[in-house]
PDB file of C-alpha atoms and ligand atoms in Angstrom:
ATOM      1  CA  MET A   1       5.720  21.805 -17.863  1.00 62.00           C
ATOM      2  CA  SER A   2       3.011  18.936 -18.130  1.00 84.00           C
ATOM      3  CA  GLU A   3       3.192  15.847 -16.728  1.00 96.00           C
ATOM      4  CA  ILE A   4       4.618  12.954 -18.551  1.00 98.00           C
ATOM      5  CA  VAL A   5       2.412   9.617 -18.244  1.00 98.00           C
ATOM      6  CA  TYR A   6       3.261   6.240 -19.584  1.00 98.00           C
ATOM      7  CA  LEU A   7       0.514   4.454 -21.405  1.00 98.00           C
ATOM      8  CA  ASN A   8       0.630   1.035 -23.269  1.00 98.00           C
ATOM      9  CA  GLY A   9       4.396   1.359 -24.099  1.00 97.00           C
ATOM     10  CA  LYS A  10       4.318   5.151 -24.650  1.00 98.00           C
ATOM     11  CA  PHE A  11       5.502   8.376 -23.043  1.00 98.00           C
ATOM     12  CA  VAL A  12       2.670  11.079 -23.791  1.00 98.00           C
ATOM     13  CA  PRO A  13       1.688  14.122 -22.199  1.00 98.00           C
ATOM     14  CA  TYR A  14      -1.287  13.901 -19.704  1.00 97.00           C
ATOM     15  CA  GLU A  15      -3.644  15.436 -21.807  1.00 97.00           C
ATOM     16  CA  GLU A  16      -3.169  12.810 -24.313  1.00 97.00           C
ATOM     17  CA  ALA A  17      -3.073   9.611 -22.442  1.00 97.00           C
ATOM     18  CA  LEU A  18      -6.449   8.675 -22.800  1.00 98.00           C
ATOM     19  CA  VAL A  19      -8.296   5.299 -22.271  1.00 98.00           C
ATOM     20  CA  PRO A  20     -11.323   4.050 -24.397  1.00 98.00           C
ATOM     21  CA  VAL A  21     -14.346   4.178 -22.139  1.00 98.00           C
ATOM     22  CA  GLU A  22     -15.274   0.512 -22.271  1.00 98.00           C
ATOM     23  CA  ASP A  23     -11.637  -0.386 -20.739  1.00 98.00           C
ATOM     24  CA  ARG A  24     -12.965  -2.832 -17.935  1.00 98.00           C
ATOM     25  CA  GLY A  25     -11.206  -1.326 -15.510  1.00 98.00           C
ATOM     26  CA  ASN A  26     -13.658   1.860 -15.985  1.00 98.00           C
ATOM     27  CA  LEU A  27     -16.799  -1.189 -16.126  1.00 98.00           C
ATOM     28  CA  PHE A  28     -15.730  -3.538 -13.956  1.00 98.00           C
ATOM     29  CA  ALA A  29     -12.729  -2.431 -11.745  1.00 98.00           C
ATOM     30  CA  ASP A  30     -11.234  -5.659 -13.681  1.00 98.00           C
ATOM     31  CA  GLY A  31      -7.531  -4.760 -13.098  1.00 98.00           C
ATOM     32  CA  VAL A  32      -4.518  -4.186 -10.624  1.00 98.00           C
ATOM     33  CA  TYR A  33      -2.455  -2.146  -9.358  1.00 99.00           C
ATOM     34  CA  GLU A  34       0.748  -0.798  -7.181  1.00 99.00           C
ATOM     35  CA  VAL A  35       2.226   2.533  -5.726  1.00 99.00           C
ATOM     36  CA  ILE A  36       6.172   2.434  -4.852  1.00 98.00           C
ATOM     37  CA  ARG A  37       8.133   5.219  -3.114  1.00 98.00           C
ATOM     38  CA  PHE A  38      10.599   7.398  -4.488  1.00 98.00           C
ATOM     39  CA  TYR A  39      13.114   9.254  -2.072  1.00 98.00           C
ATOM     40  CA  SER A  40      15.271  11.568  -4.003  1.00 98.00           C
ATOM     41  CA  GLY A  41      14.290   9.917  -7.178  1.00 98.00           C
ATOM     42  CA  GLN A  42      15.445   6.366  -6.000  1.00 98.00           C
ATOM     43  CA  PRO A  43      13.102   3.492  -5.643  1.00 98.00           C
ATOM     44  CA  PHE A  44      12.562   2.081  -2.181  1.00 98.00           C
ATOM     45  CA  LEU A  45      11.600  -1.638  -2.297  1.00 98.00           C
ATOM     46  CA  MET A  46      10.644  -1.600  -6.214  1.00 98.00           C
ATOM     47  CA  LYS A  47      11.411  -5.479  -6.504  1.00 98.00           C
ATOM     48  CA  ALA A  48       9.042  -6.275  -3.875  1.00 98.00           C
ATOM     49  CA  HIS A  49       6.343  -4.229  -5.401  1.00 98.00           C
ATOM     50  CA  MET A  50       7.033  -5.344  -8.653  1.00 98.00           C
ATOM     51  CA  GLU A  51       6.556  -8.993  -7.652  1.00 98.00           C
ATOM     52  CA  ARG A  52       3.623  -8.298  -5.679  1.00 98.00           C
ATOM     53  CA  LEU A  53       1.941  -6.767  -9.071  1.00 98.00           C
ATOM     54  CA  GLU A  54       2.624  -9.577 -11.059  1.00 98.00           C
ATOM     55  CA  ARG A  55       1.248 -11.794  -8.688  1.00 98.00           C
ATOM     56  CA  SER A  56      -1.918  -9.699  -8.305  1.00 98.00           C
ATOM     57  CA  ALA A  57      -2.059  -9.910 -12.505  1.00 98.00           C
ATOM     58  CA  ARG A  58      -1.701 -13.557 -12.339  1.00 98.00           C
ATOM     59  CA  GLU A  59      -4.089 -14.049  -9.543  1.00 98.00           C
ATOM     60  CA  ILE A  60      -6.885 -12.133 -11.676  1.00 98.00           C
ATOM     61  CA  ARG A  61      -5.773 -14.282 -14.834  1.00 98.00           C
ATOM     62  CA  LEU A  62      -4.464 -11.086 -16.837  1.00 98.00           C
ATOM     63  CA  PRO A  63      -2.063 -12.162 -19.590  1.00 93.00           C
ATOM     64  CA  ALA A  64       1.785 -12.316 -17.960  1.00 92.00           C
ATOM     65  CA  ILE A  65       2.722  -9.029 -17.864  1.00 91.00           C
ATOM     66  CA  ASP A  66       7.134  -8.433 -18.538  1.00 96.00           C
ATOM     67  CA  ILE A  67       7.811  -7.029 -14.883  1.00 97.00           C
ATOM     68  CA  GLU A  68      11.336  -6.171 -16.135  1.00 98.00           C
ATOM     69  CA  ALA A  69      10.376  -4.014 -19.092  1.00 98.00           C
ATOM     70  CA  LEU A  70       7.475  -2.368 -16.874  1.00 98.00           C
ATOM     71  CA  THR A  71      10.295  -1.596 -14.167  1.00 98.00           C
ATOM     72  CA  GLU A  72      12.301   0.297 -16.623  1.00 98.00           C
ATOM     73  CA  ALA A  73       9.520   2.345 -17.757  1.00 98.00           C
ATOM     74  CA  GLY A  74       8.438   2.779 -13.975  1.00 98.00           C
ATOM     75  CA  LEU A  75      12.120   4.454 -13.791  1.00 98.00           C
ATOM     76  CA  GLU A  76      11.780   6.247 -16.616  1.00 98.00           C
ATOM     77  CA  THR A  77       8.281   7.889 -15.927  1.00 98.00           C
ATOM     78  CA  VAL A  78      10.253   9.177 -12.377  1.00 98.00           C
ATOM     79  CA  ARG A  79      13.096  10.092 -14.592  1.00 98.00           C
ATOM     80  CA  ARG A  80      11.291  12.043 -16.960  1.00 98.00           C
ATOM     81  CA  ASN A  81       8.755  14.111 -14.325  1.00 98.00           C
ATOM     82  CA  GLY A  82      12.046  14.771 -12.216  1.00 98.00           C
ATOM     83  CA  ILE A  83      10.403  13.406  -9.430  1.00 98.00           C
ATOM     84  CA  GLY A  84      12.785  13.673  -6.230  1.00 98.00           C
ATOM     85  CA  ASP A  85      10.463  12.035  -2.565  1.00 98.00           C
ATOM     86  CA  GLY A  86       7.321  10.915  -4.594  1.00 98.00           C
ATOM     87  CA  THR A  87       5.216   8.066  -5.974  1.00 98.00           C
ATOM     88  CA  LEU A  88       4.599   5.825  -8.797  1.00 99.00           C
ATOM     89  CA  TYR A  89       1.207   4.590  -9.447  1.00 99.00           C
ATOM     90  CA  ILE A  90       1.078   1.404 -11.981  1.00 98.00           C
ATOM     91  CA  GLN A  91      -2.711   0.091 -13.166  1.00 98.00           C
ATOM     92  CA  VAL A  92      -2.821  -2.764 -15.243  1.00 98.00           C
ATOM     93  CA  THR A  93      -6.533  -3.537 -16.200  1.00 98.00           C
ATOM     94  CA  ARG A  94      -7.707  -6.279 -18.747  1.00 98.00           C
ATOM     95  CA  GLY A  95      -8.068  -3.858 -21.223  1.00 98.00           C
ATOM     96  CA  PRO A  96     -11.292  -2.185 -23.560  1.00 98.00           C
ATOM     97  CA  ALA A  97     -13.750  -4.618 -24.744  1.00 98.00           C
ATOM     98  CA  PRO A  98     -17.521  -4.135 -25.428  1.00 98.00           C
ATOM     99  CA  ARG A  99     -19.292  -4.791 -22.119  1.00 98.00           C
ATOM    100  CA  ASN A 100     -19.611  -8.505 -21.154  1.00 98.00           C
ATOM    101  CA  HIS A 101     -18.597  -9.907 -17.510  1.00 98.00           C
ATOM    102  CA  ALA A 102     -16.670 -12.529 -18.639  1.00 98.00           C
ATOM    103  CA  PHE A 103     -13.099 -12.405 -20.410  1.00 98.00           C
ATOM    104  CA  PRO A 104     -12.826 -11.001 -23.967  1.00 98.00           C
ATOM    105  CA  PRO A 105     -11.592 -13.270 -26.223  1.00 96.00           C
ATOM    106  CA  ASN A 106      -7.913 -11.307 -27.020  1.00 94.00           C
ATOM    107  CA  PRO A 107      -7.434  -9.238 -23.872  1.00 95.00           C
ATOM    108  CA  ARG A 108      -5.425  -6.079 -24.697  1.00 96.00           C
ATOM    109  CA  PRO A 109      -4.289  -4.930 -21.362  1.00 98.00           C
ATOM    110  CA  THR A 110      -4.024  -1.566 -20.515  1.00 98.00           C
ATOM    111  CA  VAL A 111      -0.801  -0.513 -18.436  1.00 98.00           C
ATOM    112  CA  PHE A 112      -0.570   2.897 -17.262  1.00 98.00           C
ATOM    113  CA  MET A 113       1.564   4.770 -15.122  1.00 98.00           C
ATOM    114  CA  ILE A 114       2.084   8.426 -13.693  1.00 98.00           C
ATOM    115  CA  ALA A 115       4.980   9.659 -11.307  1.00 98.00           C
ATOM    116  CA  ARG A 116       3.793  12.341  -8.668  1.00 98.00           C
ATOM    117  CA  SER A 117       5.677  14.389  -5.893  1.00 98.00           C
ATOM    118  CA  LEU A 118       4.985  13.650  -2.465  1.00 98.00           C
ATOM    119  CA  ALA A 119       6.863  14.808   0.627  1.00 98.00           C
ATOM    120  CA  ARG A 120       7.376  12.624   3.471  1.00 98.00           C
ATOM    121  CA  PRO A 121       4.449  12.533   6.437  1.00 97.00           C
ATOM    122  CA  GLY A 122       5.651  15.864   8.088  1.00 96.00           C
ATOM    123  CA  LYS A 123       8.059  15.394  11.633  1.00 94.00           C
ATOM    124  CA  GLU A 124       5.189  16.532  13.932  1.00 95.00           C
ATOM    125  CA  LEU A 125       2.502  14.140  12.384  1.00 96.00           C
ATOM    126  CA  ARG A 126       4.833  11.198  12.889  1.00 95.00           C
ATOM    127  CA  GLY A 127       5.686  12.759  16.264  1.00 94.00           C
ATOM    128  CA  GLN A 128       2.380  13.187  17.571  1.00 96.00           C
ATOM    129  CA  GLY A 129       0.688  10.436  15.944  1.00 98.00           C
ATOM    130  CA  VAL A 130      -2.845  10.120  14.268  1.00 98.00           C
ATOM    131  CA  THR A 131      -6.490   8.976  15.025  1.00 98.00           C
ATOM    132  CA  CYS A 132      -8.498   6.102  13.871  1.00 98.00           C
ATOM    133  CA  ILE A 133     -12.059   4.939  13.849  1.00 98.00           C
ATOM    134  CA  THR A 134     -13.012   1.289  13.304  1.00 98.00           C
ATOM    135  CA  VAL A 135     -15.707   0.441  10.172  1.00 98.00           C
ATOM    136  CA  PRO A 136     -17.268  -2.934   9.627  1.00 98.00           C
ATOM    137  CA  ASP A 137     -14.810  -5.078   6.545  1.00 98.00           C
ATOM    138  CA  ILE A 138     -17.274  -5.220   3.993  1.00 98.00           C
ATOM    139  CA  ARG A 139     -14.815  -6.184   1.753  1.00 98.00           C
ATOM    140  CA  TRP A 140     -14.651  -9.543  -0.746  1.00 98.00           C
ATOM    141  CA  LEU A 141     -12.626 -12.382   0.581  1.00 98.00           C
ATOM    142  CA  ARG A 142      -9.294 -11.839  -1.880  1.00 98.00           C
ATOM    143  CA  CYS A 143      -7.859  -8.910   0.163  1.00 98.00           C
ATOM    144  CA  ASP A 144      -4.523 -10.164  -1.069  1.00 98.00           C
ATOM    145  CA  ILE A 145      -5.121  -9.180  -4.545  1.00 98.00           C
ATOM    146  CA  LYS A 146      -3.624  -5.548  -4.926  1.00 98.00           C
ATOM    147  CA  SER A 147      -6.949  -4.940  -6.926  1.00 98.00           C
ATOM    148  CA  ILE A 148      -8.350  -1.190  -8.199  1.00 98.00           C
ATOM    149  CA  GLY A 149     -11.684  -2.569  -6.668  1.00 98.00           C
ATOM    150  CA  LEU A 150     -11.500  -0.053  -3.668  1.00 98.00           C
ATOM    151  CA  LEU A 151     -15.130   1.236  -2.982  1.00 98.00           C
ATOM    152  CA  PRO A 152     -14.994  -0.406   0.658  1.00 98.00           C
ATOM    153  CA  ASN A 153     -11.798   1.730   1.104  1.00 99.00           C
ATOM    154  CA  VAL A 154     -13.126   4.841  -0.437  1.00 98.00           C
ATOM    155  CA  LEU A 155     -15.593   4.885   2.065  1.00 98.00           C
ATOM    156  CA  GLY A 156     -14.524   4.032   4.789  1.00 98.00           C
ATOM    157  CA  LYS A 157     -11.708   6.477   4.531  1.00 98.00           C
ATOM    158  CA  GLN A 158     -14.452   9.199   3.913  1.00 99.00           C
ATOM    159  CA  GLN A 159     -15.951   8.249   6.643  1.00 98.00           C
ATOM    160  CA  ALA A 160     -12.843   8.611   8.812  1.00 98.00           C
ATOM    161  CA  ARG A 161     -12.221  12.271   7.066  1.00 98.00           C
ATOM    162  CA  GLU A 162     -15.973  13.231   8.437  1.00 98.00           C
ATOM    163  CA  ALA A 163     -15.495  12.284  11.967  1.00 98.00           C
ATOM    164  CA  GLY A 164     -11.918  14.024  11.710  1.00 98.00           C
ATOM    165  CA  ALA A 165      -9.458  10.703  11.559  1.00 98.00           C
ATOM    166  CA  PHE A 166      -7.035   9.713   9.570  1.00 98.00           C
ATOM    167  CA  GLU A 167      -7.470   6.501   9.058  1.00 98.00           C
ATOM    168  CA  ALA A 168     -10.438   3.889   9.427  1.00 99.00           C
ATOM    169  CA  LEU A 169      -9.457   0.361  10.471  1.00 98.00           C
ATOM    170  CA  PHE A 170     -10.969  -2.480   9.041  1.00 98.00           C
ATOM    171  CA  VAL A 171     -13.103  -4.966  11.763  1.00 98.00           C
ATOM    172  CA  ARG A 172     -14.288  -8.554  10.713  1.00 98.00           C
ATOM    173  CA  ASP A 173     -15.625 -10.924  12.716  1.00 98.00           C
ATOM    174  CA  GLY A 174     -14.617  -8.694  15.894  1.00 98.00           C
ATOM    175  CA  VAL A 175     -10.950  -8.530  14.663  1.00 98.00           C
ATOM    176  CA  VAL A 176      -9.120  -5.582  13.184  1.00 98.00           C
ATOM    177  CA  THR A 177      -7.931  -6.753  10.000  1.00 98.00           C
ATOM    178  CA  GLU A 178      -6.042  -3.854   8.409  1.00 98.00           C
ATOM    179  CA  GLY A 179      -6.492   0.031   7.962  1.00 98.00           C
ATOM    180  CA  THR A 180      -8.705   0.971   4.524  1.00 99.00           C
ATOM    181  CA  SER A 181      -4.805   1.697   2.627  1.00 98.00           C
ATOM    182  CA  THR A 182      -2.923   0.894   5.852  1.00 99.00           C
ATOM    183  CA  ASN A 183      -1.568  -2.479   7.915  1.00 98.00           C
ATOM    184  CA  ALA A 184      -2.002  -2.334  11.356  1.00 98.00           C
ATOM    185  CA  PHE A 185       0.175  -3.381  14.331  1.00 98.00           C
ATOM    186  CA  ALA A 186      -0.292  -3.436  17.846  1.00 98.00           C
ATOM    187  CA  VAL A 187       2.270  -3.492  20.618  1.00 98.00           C
ATOM    188  CA  ARG A 188       1.956  -5.550  23.790  1.00 96.00           C
ATOM    189  CA  GLU A 189       4.180  -6.774  26.442  1.00 95.00           C
ATOM    190  CA  GLY A 190       7.065  -5.687  23.917  1.00 95.00           C
ATOM    191  CA  ARG A 191       5.716  -7.941  21.127  1.00 98.00           C
ATOM    192  CA  ILE A 192       4.580  -6.797  17.655  1.00 98.00           C
ATOM    193  CA  VAL A 193       1.093  -8.478  16.912  1.00 98.00           C
ATOM    194  CA  THR A 194      -0.377  -8.262  13.438  1.00 98.00           C
ATOM    195  CA  TYR A 195      -2.985  -9.999  11.524  1.00 98.00           C
ATOM    196  CA  PRO A 196      -1.364 -12.546   9.623  1.00 98.00           C
ATOM    197  CA  GLU A 197      -0.883 -12.519   5.700  1.00 98.00           C
ATOM    198  CA  ASP A 198      -3.563 -14.450   4.821  1.00 98.00           C
ATOM    199  CA  GLU A 199      -6.879 -13.547   2.311  1.00 98.00           C
ATOM    200  CA  HIS A 200      -8.230 -11.041   4.229  1.00 98.00           C
ATOM    201  CA  ILE A 201      -5.533  -8.444   3.995  1.00 98.00           C
ATOM    202  CA  LEU A 202      -2.877  -6.941   1.616  1.00 98.00           C
ATOM    203  CA  PRO A 203       0.404  -8.541   2.107  1.00 98.00           C
ATOM    204  CA  GLY A 204       2.080  -4.756   2.810  1.00 98.00           C
ATOM    205  CA  ILE A 205       5.611  -4.398   1.611  1.00 98.00           C
ATOM    206  CA  THR A 206       5.871  -1.687   4.358  1.00 98.00           C
ATOM    207  CA  ARG A 207       4.219  -4.505   6.951  1.00 98.00           C
ATOM    208  CA  ARG A 208       7.495  -6.992   5.776  1.00 98.00           C
ATOM    209  CA  LEU A 209      10.115  -4.635   6.077  1.00 98.00           C
ATOM    210  CA  ILE A 210       9.211  -3.059   9.652  1.00 98.00           C
ATOM    211  CA  LEU A 211       8.674  -7.160  10.447  1.00 98.00           C
ATOM    212  CA  ALA A 212      12.229  -7.563   9.383  1.00 98.00           C
ATOM    213  CA  ILE A 213      13.670  -4.066  11.180  1.00 98.00           C
ATOM    214  CA  ALA A 214      11.401  -5.468  14.089  1.00 98.00           C
ATOM    215  CA  ARG A 215      13.121  -8.891  14.058  1.00 97.00           C
ATOM    216  CA  ARG A 216      16.290  -7.522  13.340  1.00 96.00           C
ATOM    217  CA  GLU A 217      16.048  -5.250  17.121  1.00 95.00           C
ATOM    218  CA  GLY A 218      15.334  -8.287  18.858  1.00 96.00           C
ATOM    219  CA  ILE A 219      11.327  -7.391  19.445  1.00 97.00           C
ATOM    220  CA  GLU A 220       9.274 -10.307  18.866  1.00 98.00           C
ATOM    221  CA  VAL A 221       6.475 -10.435  16.033  1.00 98.00           C
ATOM    222  CA  VAL A 222       3.425 -12.406  16.725  1.00 98.00           C
ATOM    223  CA  GLU A 223       1.175 -12.539  13.341  1.00 98.00           C
ATOM    224  CA  GLU A 224      -2.115 -13.246  15.007  1.00 97.00           C
ATOM    225  CA  ALA A 225      -5.394 -11.493  14.636  1.00 96.00           C
ATOM    226  CA  LEU A 226      -6.359  -8.394  17.466  1.00 95.00           C
ATOM    227  CA  ASN A 227      -9.347  -8.531  19.152  1.00 97.00           C
ATOM    228  CA  VAL A 228     -10.908  -5.207  18.624  1.00 97.00           C
ATOM    229  CA  ASP A 229     -11.992  -4.655  22.160  1.00 96.00           C
ATOM    230  CA  GLU A 230      -8.692  -5.621  23.033  1.00 95.00           C
ATOM    231  CA  LEU A 231      -7.447  -2.022  21.060  1.00 95.00           C
ATOM    232  CA  ASP A 232      -8.145  -0.032  25.081  1.00 89.00           C
ATOM    233  CA  ARG A 233      -5.499  -2.587  26.585  1.00 94.00           C
ATOM    234  CA  VAL A 234      -2.255  -2.402  24.071  1.00 97.00           C
ATOM    235  CA  ASP A 235       0.742  -0.402  24.662  1.00 98.00           C
ATOM    236  CA  GLU A 236       0.838   0.693  21.126  1.00 98.00           C
ATOM    237  CA  LEU A 237      -1.200   0.849  17.853  1.00 98.00           C
ATOM    238  CA  LEU A 238       0.567   1.922  14.701  1.00 98.00           C
ATOM    239  CA  ILE A 239       0.233   1.661  11.016  1.00 98.00           C
ATOM    240  CA  SER A 240       2.296   1.459   7.555  1.00 98.00           C
ATOM    241  CA  SER A 241       2.257   2.114   4.396  1.00 98.00           C
ATOM    242  CA  THR A 242       4.252   2.948   1.315  1.00 98.00           C
ATOM    243  CA  THR A 243       3.157   6.620   1.577  1.00 98.00           C
ATOM    244  CA  ILE A 244       2.859   7.034   5.027  1.00 98.00           C
ATOM    245  CA  GLU A 245       5.760   4.752   6.314  1.00 98.00           C
ATOM    246  CA  VAL A 246       5.304   3.966   9.973  1.00 98.00           C
ATOM    247  CA  MET A 247       2.457   5.900  11.630  1.00 98.00           C
ATOM    248  CA  PRO A 248       2.047   5.911  15.468  1.00 98.00           C
ATOM    249  CA  VAL A 249      -1.975   5.495  16.101  1.00 98.00           C
ATOM    250  CA  VAL A 250      -2.928   7.380  19.389  1.00 98.00           C
ATOM    251  CA  SER A 251      -6.705   7.124  19.822  1.00 98.00           C
ATOM    252  CA  VAL A 252      -9.368   4.667  18.141  1.00 98.00           C
ATOM    253  CA  ASP A 253     -13.035   6.046  18.152  1.00 98.00           C
ATOM    254  CA  GLY A 254     -12.383   8.583  20.345  1.00 97.00           C
ATOM    255  CA  ARG A 255     -10.594   6.067  23.334  1.00 97.00           C
ATOM    256  CA  PRO A 256      -6.764   6.717  24.204  1.00 97.00           C
ATOM    257  CA  VAL A 257      -4.399   4.204  22.876  1.00 96.00           C
ATOM    258  CA  GLY A 258      -1.521   3.181  25.142  1.00 90.00           C
ATOM    259  CA  GLY A 259      -1.731   6.297  26.910  1.00 89.00           C
ATOM    260  CA  GLY A 260      -2.746   8.713  24.127  1.00 95.00           C
ATOM    261  CA  ARG A 261       1.083   9.407  23.081  1.00 96.00           C
ATOM    262  CA  PRO A 262       3.309   7.025  20.525  1.00 97.00           C
ATOM    263  CA  GLY A 263       5.400   4.963  22.185  1.00 97.00           C
ATOM    264  CA  PRO A 264       8.631   3.610  22.347  1.00 97.00           C
ATOM    265  CA  VAL A 265       8.361   0.786  19.653  1.00 97.00           C
ATOM    266  CA  ALA A 266       6.860   3.333  17.273  1.00 97.00           C
ATOM    267  CA  ARG A 267       9.758   5.811  17.575  1.00 97.00           C
ATOM    268  CA  LYS A 268      12.832   3.040  17.237  1.00 97.00           C
ATOM    269  CA  LEU A 269      10.921   1.760  14.292  1.00 98.00           C
ATOM    270  CA  GLN A 270      10.443   5.452  12.876  1.00 97.00           C
ATOM    271  CA  GLU A 271      14.564   5.670  13.946  1.00 97.00           C
ATOM    272  CA  GLN A 272      15.186   2.582  11.710  1.00 98.00           C
ATOM    273  CA  TYR A 273      13.093   3.420   8.891  1.00 98.00           C
ATOM    274  CA  ASP A 274      14.334   6.911   8.602  1.00 98.00           C
ATOM    275  CA  ARG A 275      17.789   5.404   8.168  1.00 98.00           C
ATOM    276  CA  LEU A 276      16.923   3.146   5.337  1.00 98.00           C
ATOM    277  CA  VAL A 277      14.964   5.559   3.473  1.00 98.00           C
ATOM    278  CA  GLU A 278      18.276   7.885   3.656  1.00 98.00           C
ATOM    279  CA  LYS A 279      20.212   4.479   2.593  1.00 98.00           C
ATOM    280  CA  VAL A 280      17.830   4.900  -0.498  1.00 98.00           C
ATOM    281  CA  ALA A 281      18.354   8.186  -1.239  1.00 98.00           C
ATOM    282  CA  SER A 282      21.659   8.079  -1.410  1.00 98.00           C
ATOM    283  CA  GLY A 283      21.772   5.139  -4.178  1.00 96.00           C
ATOM    284  CA  GLU A 284      21.841   2.123  -1.910  1.00 96.00           C
ATOM    285  CA  SER A 285      19.355  -1.120  -2.400  1.00 96.00           C
ATOM    286  CA  ILE A 286      17.617  -2.206   0.394  1.00 97.00           C
ATOM    287  CA  ASP A 287      16.136  -4.930  -1.604  1.00 96.00           C
ATOM    288  CA  ASP A 288      17.893  -7.920   0.347  1.00 94.00           C
ATOM    289  CA  LEU A 289      16.281  -7.013   3.707  1.00 95.00           C
ATOM    290  CA  ILE A 290      12.934  -8.313   2.786  1.00 92.00           C
TER     291      ILE A 290
HETATM  292  N1  PDD B 301      -2.553   1.157  -0.212  1.00 79.88           N
HETATM  293  N2  PDD B 301      -3.444  -2.479   2.898  1.00 79.88           N
HETATM  294  C1  PDD B 301      -4.253  -2.176   1.985  1.00 79.88           C
HETATM  295  C2  PDD B 301      -5.587  -1.580   1.744  1.00 79.88           C
HETATM  296  C3  PDD B 301      -3.321  -1.017   1.409  1.00 79.88           C
HETATM  297  O1  PDD B 301      -4.419  -0.557   0.033  1.00 79.88           O
HETATM  298  C4  PDD B 301      -2.192  -0.456   1.436  1.00 79.88           C
HETATM  299  C5  PDD B 301      -1.363   0.479   0.551  1.00 79.88           C
HETATM  300  C6  PDD B 301      -1.349  -1.225   2.400  1.00 79.88           C
HETATM  301  C7  PDD B 301       0.049  -0.933   2.537  1.00 79.88           C
HETATM  302  O2  PDD B 301       0.645  -1.768   1.957  1.00 79.88           O
HETATM  303  P1  PDD B 301       2.246  -1.281   1.304  1.00 79.88           P
HETATM  304  O3  PDD B 301       3.144  -0.934   2.457  1.00 79.88           O
HETATM  305  O4  PDD B 301       2.710  -2.251   0.374  1.00 79.88           O
HETATM  306  O5  PDD B 301       2.254   0.449   0.250  1.00 79.88           O
HETATM  307  C8  PDD B 301      -2.166  -2.044   3.316  1.00 79.88           C
HETATM  308  C9  PDD B 301      -1.865   2.399  -1.206  1.00 79.88           C
HETATM  309  C10 PDD B 301      -0.785   2.635  -0.282  1.00 79.88           C
HETATM  310  C11 PDD B 301      -2.914   2.781  -1.745  1.00 79.88           C
HETATM  311  O6  PDD B 301      -3.639   2.153  -2.371  1.00 79.88           O
HETATM  312  O7  PDD B 301      -2.201   4.149  -2.226  1.00 79.88           O
END
């Protein structure tokens, strides 16, 4: 069966989902995106993702997008492709126009969605944790916008792969901001420490959920920068995203973190996360948690 893709109001076979070569997404990375998780065909925190998409679009001054209509189209894209556990990718660009840096006079945004199957991270990986490297954070100063301009993230992730690591953590002015496609958290003296929501990180939806779970579990949360040289001394380190959920980190740049094994806070968060996944998979919404 050919994949069905949503493109500008239509559901079309993958091969027919074509975008003009001069689309501004193609020329300038002039666009924004979202990745939304589905479990057993049910959306996980879709409302928060759509609100973030709306904000990203507003921040780069795209014409207003109809979030309700896009939500419906996104759900339909997932249904039409028979996705159980998977992701929905949504991208909105400023559309096609002859190449010129300034906005075209009458932009016609390109809206594209694709749904793909993606299994949850394996129990083994989640149980044993992953390794990271650090790389300089060479990104711009609006990382809070979920822009499709991801070259520093691509280069960082590739560097991690070539070093045999799972993720690269960005370091700016001596502090860990986030991963190339994940948010990062340390556990120190029983508290969760994570970079505050500002223009240096993407305000992760999973990050918000983790902080909500932590507070509910009585774990104190401190939103402050973590020095990269403190990594040796933290009790635990975690990364999170829509696709990898909550993942313990057991070493950074080849040095063990927290004894080189996932710790109790990671386990507790994973347990609670699993419960929420089950809830969503059975048709309940958890939108009010964050
Ligand atoms: N990335 N930080 C960055 C730079 C990201 O790209 C992502 C997500 C996150 C985590 O955000 P969330 O919890 O909302 O997924 C943090 C997606 C999954 C991607 O680009 O594929």
